[in-house]
Amino acid sequence: MQATVNAPARSRRVMVVDDHVASGDLLLEILSMEGYAVRVARRGRDAVATAREFKPQIALLDVGLPDMDGFALARLLKADPDPELQQIRLVALSGYAQSADTKSSKEEGFDHYLVKPVDVEQLLSLLESLS
């Protein structure tokens, strides 16, 4: 299932990938109120299709998804033949805060790593820096 909210033309497109409905919907609401155009995908395969159609500039990827982990999804997005998708800025969202996880996330193509529950001010600051 995907959710879409339209935002001002000046906004950046952000894709949220999280199988936890409440988490994904909360991020959708917060980011939409901040003026971002947002789409939510609940599974990795859905995220690939959403990304190809929506062309997000930034993707927030839950590391633990039911059909593939966020690392595999990051690799798929970065390897996509569409040059726009290869340029997506990737942010890992995870419940794990160990330094080995953050190091492997960089090796897998993530630009940033945030620990859940995500601090909203930190997330908004990060998104602003990526815009």
Short mmCIF file of C-alpha atoms in Angstrom, two decimals:
data_model
loop_
_atom_site.label_atom_id
_atom_site.label_comp_id
_atom_site.label_asym_id
_atom_site.label_seq_id
_atom_site.Cartn_x
_atom_site.Cartn_y
_atom_site.Cartn_z
CA MET A 1 0.00 0.00 0.00
CA GLN A 2 1.27 3.46 -0.86
CA ALA A 3 0.27 6.84 0.46
CA THR A 4 0.75 10.07 -1.43
CA VAL A 5 0.55 13.66 -0.33
CA ASN A 6 1.05 16.53 -2.74
CA ALA A 7 3.23 19.41 -1.61
CA PRO A 8 4.39 22.71 -3.06
CA ALA A 9 6.41 22.56 -6.27
CA ARG A 10 9.48 23.90 -4.44
CA SER A 11 9.56 20.82 -2.24
CA ARG A 12 11.85 17.87 -2.45
CA ARG A 13 10.52 14.38 -3.11
CA VAL A 14 11.06 11.95 -0.23
CA MET A 15 10.24 8.27 -0.22
CA VAL A 16 9.70 6.59 3.15
CA VAL A 17 10.06 2.80 3.24
CA ASP A 18 8.85 1.27 6.48
CA ASP A 19 6.76 -1.85 7.07
CA HIS A 20 5.55 -0.51 10.40
CA VAL A 21 2.39 1.34 9.35
CA ALA A 22 2.32 3.81 12.25
CA SER A 23 5.97 4.81 11.74
CA GLY A 24 5.60 5.30 8.02
CA ASP A 25 2.37 7.25 8.39
CA LEU A 26 3.87 9.48 11.09
CA LEU A 27 6.84 10.33 8.86
CA LEU A 28 4.44 10.96 5.98
CA GLU A 29 2.47 13.41 8.09
CA ILE A 30 5.47 15.23 9.56
CA LEU A 31 7.33 15.58 6.27
CA SER A 32 4.20 16.64 4.39
CA MET A 33 3.56 19.38 6.95
CA GLU A 34 7.14 20.55 6.34
CA GLY A 35 6.43 20.90 2.61
CA TYR A 36 8.00 17.72 1.28
CA ALA A 37 6.30 15.63 -1.40
CA VAL A 38 6.15 12.18 0.20
CA ARG A 39 5.34 8.64 -0.83
CA VAL A 40 5.37 5.66 1.50
CA ALA A 41 6.12 2.05 0.56
CA ARG A 42 5.79 -0.86 3.00
CA ARG A 43 7.98 -3.47 1.25
CA GLY A 44 11.24 -3.40 -0.67
CA ARG A 45 9.73 -4.50 -3.98
CA ASP A 46 7.04 -1.83 -3.69
CA ALA A 47 9.73 0.73 -2.94
CA VAL A 48 11.58 -0.02 -6.17
CA ALA A 49 8.40 0.47 -8.20
CA THR A 50 7.53 3.63 -6.27
CA ALA A 51 11.02 5.04 -6.78
CA ARG A 52 10.92 4.42 -10.53
CA GLU A 53 7.62 6.26 -10.83
CA PHE A 54 8.04 8.99 -8.15
CA LYS A 55 11.78 9.71 -8.65
CA PRO A 56 12.55 10.72 -5.06
CA GLN A 57 15.65 12.75 -4.33
CA ILE A 58 15.84 11.31 -0.80
CA ALA A 59 14.81 7.89 0.53
CA LEU A 60 14.39 6.97 4.19
CA LEU A 61 14.81 3.19 4.33
CA ASP A 62 13.96 0.98 7.27
CA VAL A 63 16.77 -1.55 7.52
CA GLY A 64 14.44 -4.38 8.59
CA LEU A 65 11.83 -4.98 5.89
CA PRO A 66 9.78 -8.18 5.45
CA ASP A 67 10.82 -9.06 1.89
CA MET A 68 14.41 -7.76 1.81
CA ASP A 69 16.61 -5.80 4.13
CA GLY A 70 17.25 -2.11 3.62
CA PHE A 71 20.81 -2.82 2.50
CA ALA A 72 19.59 -4.95 -0.41
CA LEU A 73 17.07 -2.25 -1.28
CA ALA A 74 19.80 0.40 -1.22
CA ARG A 75 21.90 -1.69 -3.61
CA LEU A 76 18.92 -2.13 -5.97
CA LEU A 77 18.20 1.59 -6.04
CA LYS A 78 21.83 2.56 -6.62
CA ALA A 79 22.16 -0.06 -9.40
CA ASP A 80 18.99 0.98 -11.20
CA PRO A 81 19.60 1.96 -14.85
CA ASP A 82 17.77 5.26 -14.27
CA PRO A 83 20.45 7.89 -13.51
CA GLU A 84 17.98 9.81 -11.31
CA LEU A 85 17.62 6.81 -9.03
CA GLN A 86 21.37 6.31 -8.87
CA GLN A 87 21.58 9.81 -7.36
CA ILE A 88 19.08 9.21 -4.53
CA ARG A 89 20.39 10.26 -1.14
CA LEU A 90 19.79 7.27 1.14
CA VAL A 91 19.13 7.46 4.87
CA ALA A 92 19.06 4.21 6.86
CA LEU A 93 16.52 3.97 9.68
CA SER A 94 17.28 1.28 12.24
CA GLY A 95 16.65 0.27 15.80
CA TYR A 96 20.33 -0.64 16.11
CA ALA A 97 22.88 1.98 17.14
CA GLN A 98 26.11 0.02 17.00
CA SER A 99 29.10 1.51 15.19
CA ALA A 100 29.47 -1.61 13.02
CA ASP A 101 25.96 -0.99 11.69
CA THR A 102 26.73 2.61 10.77
CA LYS A 103 29.97 1.55 9.07
CA SER A 104 28.26 -1.15 7.03
CA SER A 105 25.50 1.27 6.06
CA LYS A 106 28.09 3.57 4.47
CA GLU A 107 29.62 0.62 2.63
CA GLU A 108 26.17 -0.32 1.32
CA GLY A 109 25.57 3.13 -0.17
CA PHE A 110 23.71 4.92 2.59
CA ASP A 111 24.59 8.58 3.04
CA HIS A 112 23.35 8.72 6.63
CA TYR A 113 22.22 6.41 9.43
CA LEU A 114 19.53 7.35 11.97
CA VAL A 115 18.46 5.31 14.96
CA LYS A 116 14.78 4.67 15.68
CA PRO A 117 12.83 6.19 17.18
CA VAL A 118 14.00 9.03 14.97
CA ASP A 119 14.47 12.42 16.57
CA VAL A 120 12.23 14.64 14.40
CA GLU A 121 14.41 17.75 14.73
CA GLN A 122 17.49 15.74 13.75
CA LEU A 123 15.67 14.26 10.77
CA LEU A 124 14.40 17.65 9.56
CA SER A 125 17.86 19.16 9.96
CA LEU A 126 19.37 16.29 7.98
CA LEU A 127 16.77 16.61 5.20
CA GLU A 128 17.38 20.34 5.01
CA SER A 129 21.11 19.71 4.62
CA LEU A 130 20.42 17.27 1.79
CA SER A 131 18.11 19.71 -0.04
#
